[in-house]
PDB file of C-alpha atoms in Angstrom:
ATOM      1  CA  ARG A  19      38.054 179.858  73.392  1.00 57.00           C
ATOM      2  CA  HIS A  20      40.810 178.194  75.002  1.00 60.00           C
ATOM      3  CA  VAL A  21      40.566 176.370  78.395  1.00 66.00           C
ATOM      4  CA  ALA A  22      43.252 175.792  81.144  1.00 72.00           C
ATOM      5  CA  GLU A  23      43.351 172.151  79.755  1.00 74.00           C
ATOM      6  CA  PHE A  24      41.643 170.549  76.557  1.00 78.00           C
ATOM      7  CA  TRP A  25      42.098 167.196  74.644  1.00 83.00           C
ATOM      8  CA  MET A  26      43.261 168.005  70.905  1.00 88.00           C
ATOM      9  CA  VAL A  27      42.677 166.380  67.972  1.00 93.00           C
ATOM     10  CA  GLU A  28      45.912 165.620  66.233  1.00 94.00           C
ATOM     11  CA  PRO A  29      47.346 164.055  63.526  1.00 95.00           C
ATOM     12  CA  GLU A  30      50.858 164.626  62.239  1.00 96.00           C
ATOM     13  CA  MET A  31      50.692 162.679  58.422  1.00 97.00           C
ATOM     14  CA  ALA A  32      54.165 161.390  56.650  1.00 96.00           C
ATOM     15  CA  PHE A  33      54.072 162.169  52.547  1.00 97.00           C
ATOM     16  CA  CYS A  34      51.861 164.862  53.144  1.00 97.00           C
ATOM     17  CA  ASP A  35      51.860 167.816  51.539  1.00 98.00           C
ATOM     18  CA  LEU A  36      49.798 170.818  52.805  1.00 98.00           C
ATOM     19  CA  ILE A  37      46.793 170.591  49.905  1.00 98.00           C
ATOM     20  CA  GLN A  38      46.567 167.417  50.978  1.00 98.00           C
ATOM     21  CA  ASN A  39      46.823 168.476  54.456  1.00 98.00           C
ATOM     22  CA  MET A  40      43.814 170.409  53.667  1.00 98.00           C
ATOM     23  CA  ASP A  41      41.703 167.832  51.531  1.00 98.00           C
ATOM     24  CA  HIS A  42      42.309 165.433  55.203  1.00 97.00           C
ATOM     25  CA  ALA A  43      41.009 167.723  57.378  1.00 97.00           C
ATOM     26  CA  GLU A  44      37.588 169.082  55.551  1.00 97.00           C
ATOM     27  CA  SER A  45      37.127 165.814  55.055  1.00 97.00           C
ATOM     28  CA  PHE A  46      37.631 164.612  58.481  1.00 96.00           C
ATOM     29  CA  ILE A  47      34.761 167.394  60.034  1.00 96.00           C
ATOM     30  CA  ARG A  48      32.699 165.838  57.892  1.00 96.00           C
ATOM     31  CA  TYR A  49      32.923 162.734  59.071  1.00 96.00           C
ATOM     32  CA  LEU A  50      32.712 164.153  62.546  1.00 95.00           C
ATOM     33  CA  ILE A  51      29.021 166.013  61.554  1.00 96.00           C
ATOM     34  CA  ASN A  52      28.315 163.334  59.665  1.00 97.00           C
ATOM     35  CA  HIS A  53      28.824 160.792  62.502  1.00 97.00           C
ATOM     36  CA  ALA A  54      26.738 162.751  65.241  1.00 96.00           C
ATOM     37  CA  LEU A  55      24.164 163.845  62.885  1.00 97.00           C
ATOM     38  CA  THR A  56      22.919 160.214  61.812  1.00 97.00           C
ATOM     39  CA  HIS A  57      24.249 158.541  65.148  1.00 97.00           C
ATOM     40  CA  CYS A  58      23.768 161.733  67.656  1.00 96.00           C
ATOM     41  CA  ALA A  59      20.414 162.917  66.325  1.00 96.00           C
ATOM     42  CA  ASP A  60      18.727 162.471  69.909  1.00 96.00           C
ATOM     43  CA  ASP A  61      21.658 164.611  71.461  1.00 96.00           C
ATOM     44  CA  LEU A  62      21.446 167.338  68.744  1.00 95.00           C
ATOM     45  CA  GLU A  63      17.266 167.643  69.196  1.00 96.00           C
ATOM     46  CA  LEU A  64      17.922 167.743  72.751  1.00 96.00           C
ATOM     47  CA  PHE A  65      20.087 170.575  72.313  1.00 93.00           C
ATOM     48  CA  ALA A  66      19.217 172.296  69.132  1.00 94.00           C
ATOM     49  CA  ALA A  67      15.289 172.638  71.286  1.00 95.00           C
ATOM     50  CA  TYR A  68      17.029 174.058  74.220  1.00 95.00           C
ATOM     51  CA  VAL A  69      20.168 175.473  73.388  1.00 94.00           C
ATOM     52  CA  ASP A  70      20.244 176.831  69.674  1.00 93.00           C
ATOM     53  CA  LYS A  71      17.373 175.848  67.415  1.00 95.00           C
ATOM     54  CA  THR A  72      19.037 176.056  64.203  1.00 94.00           C
ATOM     55  CA  LEU A  73      22.365 174.186  65.545  1.00 93.00           C
ATOM     56  CA  ILE A  74      20.981 170.876  63.115  1.00 95.00           C
ATOM     57  CA  GLN A  75      20.567 173.442  59.574  1.00 95.00           C
ATOM     58  CA  THR A  76      24.346 174.701  60.347  1.00 94.00           C
ATOM     59  CA  LEU A  77      25.390 171.274  61.061  1.00 95.00           C
ATOM     60  CA  GLU A  78      24.342 169.473  57.678  1.00 96.00           C
ATOM     61  CA  LYS A  79      24.666 172.943  55.794  1.00 95.00           C
ATOM     62  CA  ILE A  80      28.162 172.589  56.707  1.00 95.00           C
ATOM     63  CA  ALA A  81      28.612 169.028  55.687  1.00 95.00           C
ATOM     64  CA  SER A  82      27.487 169.349  52.263  1.00 95.00           C
ATOM     65  CA  SER A  83      28.362 172.974  51.350  1.00 94.00           C
ATOM     66  CA  ASP A  84      32.360 172.936  49.212  1.00 90.00           C
ATOM     67  CA  PHE A  85      35.017 174.267  51.468  1.00 97.00           C
ATOM     68  CA  ILE A  86      35.823 177.795  49.701  1.00 98.00           C
ATOM     69  CA  ARG A  87      39.612 177.468  49.356  1.00 98.00           C
ATOM     70  CA  LEU A  88      41.623 181.033  49.198  1.00 98.00           C
ATOM     71  CA  THR A  89      45.066 182.518  50.418  1.00 98.00           C
ATOM     72  CA  TYR A  90      45.840 184.736  53.337  1.00 98.00           C
ATOM     73  CA  THR A  91      46.306 187.407  50.998  1.00 98.00           C
ATOM     74  CA  GLU A  92      43.326 186.967  49.127  1.00 98.00           C
ATOM     75  CA  ALA A  93      41.583 187.270  52.130  1.00 98.00           C
ATOM     76  CA  ILE A  94      43.268 190.014  53.115  1.00 98.00           C
ATOM     77  CA  ASP A  95      42.020 191.579  49.436  1.00 97.00           C
ATOM     78  CA  ILE A  96      38.822 190.387  50.423  1.00 98.00           C
ATOM     79  CA  LEU A  97      38.754 192.055  54.106  1.00 97.00           C
ATOM     80  CA  ALA A  98      40.180 195.422  53.233  1.00 95.00           C
ATOM     81  CA  LYS A  99      37.271 195.656  49.992  1.00 96.00           C
ATOM     82  CA  SER A 100      34.752 195.052  51.935  1.00 95.00           C
ATOM     83  CA  LYS A 101      34.443 198.367  53.303  1.00 88.00           C
ATOM     84  CA  LYS A 102      33.159 196.642  57.141  1.00 92.00           C
ATOM     85  CA  THR A 103      34.576 198.498  60.270  1.00 93.00           C
ATOM     86  CA  PHE A 104      36.431 196.321  61.933  1.00 95.00           C
ATOM     87  CA  GLN A 105      38.340 195.865  65.649  1.00 96.00           C
ATOM     88  CA  TYR A 106      41.328 194.644  64.536  1.00 95.00           C
ATOM     89  CA  ALA A 107      42.684 195.975  61.474  1.00 92.00           C
ATOM     90  CA  ALA A 108      43.415 193.416  58.387  1.00 94.00           C
ATOM     91  CA  VAL A 109      46.332 194.111  57.208  1.00 94.00           C
ATOM     92  CA  PHE A 110      49.584 192.208  55.489  1.00 95.00           C
ATOM     93  CA  GLY A 111      51.406 190.742  58.419  1.00 95.00           C
ATOM     94  CA  LEU A 112      48.558 190.810  61.340  1.00 95.00           C
ATOM     95  CA  ASP A 113      47.099 187.781  62.013  1.00 94.00           C
ATOM     96  CA  LEU A 114      43.640 187.420  60.744  1.00 96.00           C
ATOM     97  CA  GLN A 115      41.311 187.697  64.089  1.00 95.00           C
ATOM     98  CA  THR A 116      37.467 185.924  65.281  1.00 93.00           C
ATOM     99  CA  GLU A 117      36.100 188.883  63.603  1.00 95.00           C
ATOM    100  CA  HIS A 118      37.325 188.668  60.317  1.00 97.00           C
ATOM    101  CA  GLU A 119      36.788 184.816  59.932  1.00 96.00           C
ATOM    102  CA  ARG A 120      33.840 185.102  60.349  1.00 94.00           C
ATOM    103  CA  TYR A 121      33.242 187.724  58.337  1.00 97.00           C
ATOM    104  CA  LEU A 122      34.513 185.397  55.349  1.00 97.00           C
ATOM    105  CA  CYS A 123      33.217 182.938  55.905  1.00 96.00           C
ATOM    106  CA  GLU A 124      29.403 184.030  57.215  1.00 95.00           C
ATOM    107  CA  THR A 125      29.261 186.915  55.305  1.00 96.00           C
ATOM    108  CA  HIS A 126      31.625 186.946  52.007  1.00 97.00           C
ATOM    109  CA  PHE A 127      31.437 183.138  51.230  1.00 97.00           C
ATOM    110  CA  ASN A 128      28.321 182.054  53.658  1.00 94.00           C
ATOM    111  CA  GLY A 129      29.872 178.423  53.702  1.00 96.00           C
ATOM    112  CA  PRO A 130      33.210 177.002  55.423  1.00 97.00           C
ATOM    113  CA  ILE A 131      36.487 178.099  54.161  1.00 98.00           C
ATOM    114  CA  LEU A 132      40.114 177.301  53.618  1.00 98.00           C
ATOM    115  CA  ILE A 133      43.322 179.847  54.112  1.00 98.00           C
ATOM    116  CA  TYR A 134      46.601 178.807  53.786  1.00 98.00           C
ATOM    117  CA  ASP A 135      49.368 180.489  52.269  1.00 98.00           C
ATOM    118  CA  TYR A 136      49.882 182.558  55.492  1.00 98.00           C
ATOM    119  CA  PRO A 137      52.828 185.371  56.276  1.00 98.00           C
ATOM    120  CA  LYS A 138      56.082 183.279  57.375  1.00 96.00           C
ATOM    121  CA  SER A 139      56.676 186.554  59.980  1.00 95.00           C
ATOM    122  CA  ILE A 140      53.005 185.643  61.857  1.00 96.00           C
ATOM    123  CA  LYS A 141      53.986 181.584  61.973  1.00 96.00           C
ATOM    124  CA  PRO A 142      55.951 179.457  63.859  1.00 95.00           C
ATOM    125  CA  PHE A 143      59.818 178.487  62.457  1.00 96.00           C
ATOM    126  CA  TYR A 144      58.402 174.438  61.993  1.00 96.00           C
ATOM    127  CA  MET A 145      55.820 175.578  58.899  1.00 97.00           C
ATOM    128  CA  ARG A 146      57.862 175.360  55.256  1.00 98.00           C
ATOM    129  CA  VAL A 147      58.540 177.905  54.034  1.00 98.00           C
ATOM    130  CA  ASN A 148      57.188 178.354  50.093  1.00 98.00           C
ATOM    131  CA  ASP A 149      58.795 178.917  47.291  1.00 97.00           C
ATOM    132  CA  ASP A 150      58.422 183.345  47.610  1.00 97.00           C
ATOM    133  CA  ALA A 151      60.206 182.455  50.927  1.00 96.00           C
ATOM    134  CA  LYS A 152      57.534 185.226  52.158  1.00 96.00           C
ATOM    135  CA  THR A 153      54.635 182.468  53.193  1.00 98.00           C
ATOM    136  CA  VAL A 154      54.717 179.376  54.343  1.00 98.00           C
ATOM    137  CA  GLY A 155      52.347 176.374  54.476  1.00 98.00           C
ATOM    138  CA  ALA A 156      49.860 176.873  56.982  1.00 98.00           C
ATOM    139  CA  MET A 157      46.169 176.721  56.930  1.00 98.00           C
ATOM    140  CA  ASP A 158      43.238 177.778  58.826  1.00 97.00           C
ATOM    141  CA  LEU A 159      39.449 175.707  58.513  1.00 98.00           C
ATOM    142  CA  ILE A 160      37.503 177.916  59.556  1.00 97.00           C
ATOM    143  CA  VAL A 161      33.692 177.319  59.859  1.00 95.00           C
ATOM    144  CA  PRO A 162      30.110 180.473  60.091  1.00 92.00           C
ATOM    145  CA  ARG A 163      29.600 181.053  64.143  1.00 88.00           C
ATOM    146  CA  ILE A 164      32.371 179.053  65.313  1.00 86.00           C
ATOM    147  CA  GLY A 165      35.582 180.507  63.699  1.00 88.00           C
ATOM    148  CA  GLU A 166      37.924 178.546  62.981  1.00 92.00           C
ATOM    149  CA  LEU A 167      37.737 174.773  64.189  1.00 93.00           C
ATOM    150  CA  VAL A 168      41.151 173.392  62.853  1.00 96.00           C
ATOM    151  CA  GLY A 169      44.682 175.061  62.297  1.00 96.00           C
ATOM    152  CA  GLY A 170      48.359 173.208  60.589  1.00 97.00           C
ATOM    153  CA  SER A 171      50.400 173.011  58.502  1.00 98.00           C
ATOM    154  CA  GLN A 172      53.121 171.464  55.904  1.00 98.00           C
ATOM    155  CA  ARG A 173      56.036 170.936  58.104  1.00 97.00           C
ATOM    156  CA  GLU A 174      59.348 171.832  57.079  1.00 97.00           C
ATOM    157  CA  ASP A 175      61.774 169.090  56.352  1.00 95.00           C
ATOM    158  CA  ARG A 176      64.748 170.389  54.660  1.00 95.00           C
ATOM    159  CA  PHE A 177      67.391 170.593  57.050  1.00 95.00           C
ATOM    160  CA  ASP A 178      69.121 173.877  55.687  1.00 95.00           C
ATOM    161  CA  VAL A 179      65.967 176.070  55.667  1.00 96.00           C
ATOM    162  CA  LEU A 180      64.909 174.832  59.593  1.00 95.00           C
ATOM    163  CA  ALA A 181      68.047 176.097  61.346  1.00 95.00           C
ATOM    164  CA  GLU A 182      67.479 179.494  58.967  1.00 95.00           C
ATOM    165  CA  ARG A 183      64.596 179.957  60.772  1.00 96.00           C
ATOM    166  CA  MET A 184      65.064 179.020  64.302  1.00 95.00           C
ATOM    167  CA  ALA A 185      67.980 181.705  64.000  1.00 94.00           C
ATOM    168  CA  GLU A 186      65.694 183.909  62.139  1.00 94.00           C
ATOM    169  CA  THR A 187      62.764 183.788  65.585  1.00 93.00           C
ATOM    170  CA  GLY A 188      65.352 183.637  67.995  1.00 94.00           C
ATOM    171  CA  LEU A 189      65.200 180.368  68.601  1.00 95.00           C
ATOM    172  CA  ASN A 190      68.530 178.813  70.777  1.00 94.00           C
ATOM    173  CA  GLN A 191      69.729 175.613  68.196  1.00 92.00           C
ATOM    174  CA  GLU A 192      71.464 174.130  71.160  1.00 94.00           C
ATOM    175  CA  ASP A 193      67.316 173.721  72.625  1.00 95.00           C
ATOM    176  CA  TYR A 194      66.297 172.104  69.796  1.00 94.00           C
ATOM    177  CA  TRP A 195      69.499 169.944  68.824  1.00 94.00           C
ATOM    178  CA  TRP A 196      66.846 167.437  68.472  1.00 95.00           C
ATOM    179  CA  TYR A 197      64.864 168.202  66.127  1.00 93.00           C
ATOM    180  CA  LEU A 198      67.384 169.946  63.507  1.00 94.00           C
ATOM    181  CA  GLU A 199      68.988 166.215  64.325  1.00 94.00           C
ATOM    182  CA  SER A 200      65.069 164.581  63.249  1.00 92.00           C
ATOM    183  CA  ARG A 201      65.860 166.361  59.579  1.00 91.00           C
ATOM    184  CA  ARG A 202      69.606 166.301  58.728  1.00 91.00           C
ATOM    185  CA  TYR A 203      70.239 163.355  56.835  1.00 91.00           C
ATOM    186  CA  GLY A 204      66.677 164.254  54.699  1.00 87.00           C
ATOM    187  CA  SER A 205      62.785 163.828  55.234  1.00 90.00           C
ATOM    188  CA  ALA A 206      59.597 162.866  53.439  1.00 92.00           C
ATOM    189  CA  PRO A 207      57.314 165.617  53.309  1.00 94.00           C
ATOM    190  CA  HIS A 208      54.964 165.757  55.913  1.00 96.00           C
ATOM    191  CA  SER A 209      52.023 168.034  57.686  1.00 98.00           C
ATOM    192  CA  GLY A 210      49.624 167.602  60.397  1.00 97.00           C
ATOM    193  CA  TYR A 211      46.948 169.988  61.736  1.00 97.00           C
ATOM    194  CA  GLY A 212      45.148 170.560  65.621  1.00 95.00           C
ATOM    195  CA  LEU A 213      41.689 169.343  66.035  1.00 94.00           C
ATOM    196  CA  GLY A 214      40.399 171.503  69.934  1.00 84.00           C
ATOM    197  CA  PHE A 215      38.182 168.420  70.799  1.00 76.00           C
ATOM    198  CA  ASP A 216      35.125 170.820  72.592  1.00 74.00           C
ATOM    199  CA  ARG A 217      35.078 173.274  69.042  1.00 70.00           C
TER     200      ARG A 217
END
């Protein structure tokens, strides 16, 4: 799924919290799909004829569906109650695998989903710590037949919390002095995400 070199679309948005970040990612995916369906119909029809006969229906369904939003904790609960045997355990504190993501969007919800508020123990230091001090404002946008399409977060804008997270994750603050300096005198709420161009 990850080649040696690939392009990413990576918006980074000031005055944007996690909810607005998810709104933006969802709107962006809808826009891209609708643009492709409208302006690249010949290419999609060629691909549908020779590679994937359900391509156009899949894209139309994603573009017209509600993107269900659920927390990581809710996702783990659904997976635990599913009675499905997964190759990898679905327990709180472990990252979701492709098989979990695809089960949630293809079988349980039958449509695109956004999972948010992941445990801070499995996410990078720069993601904003939530009020529960156990989770961070991270999100993944997942679509049927592919899995994760977008991953992002609200960034930590509080200097003291950022410094504490660096210490927790074993990072040498001297190596990241420039990053800490960008928060020293305060910062606006800001968020961003990445979309692999190839996906």
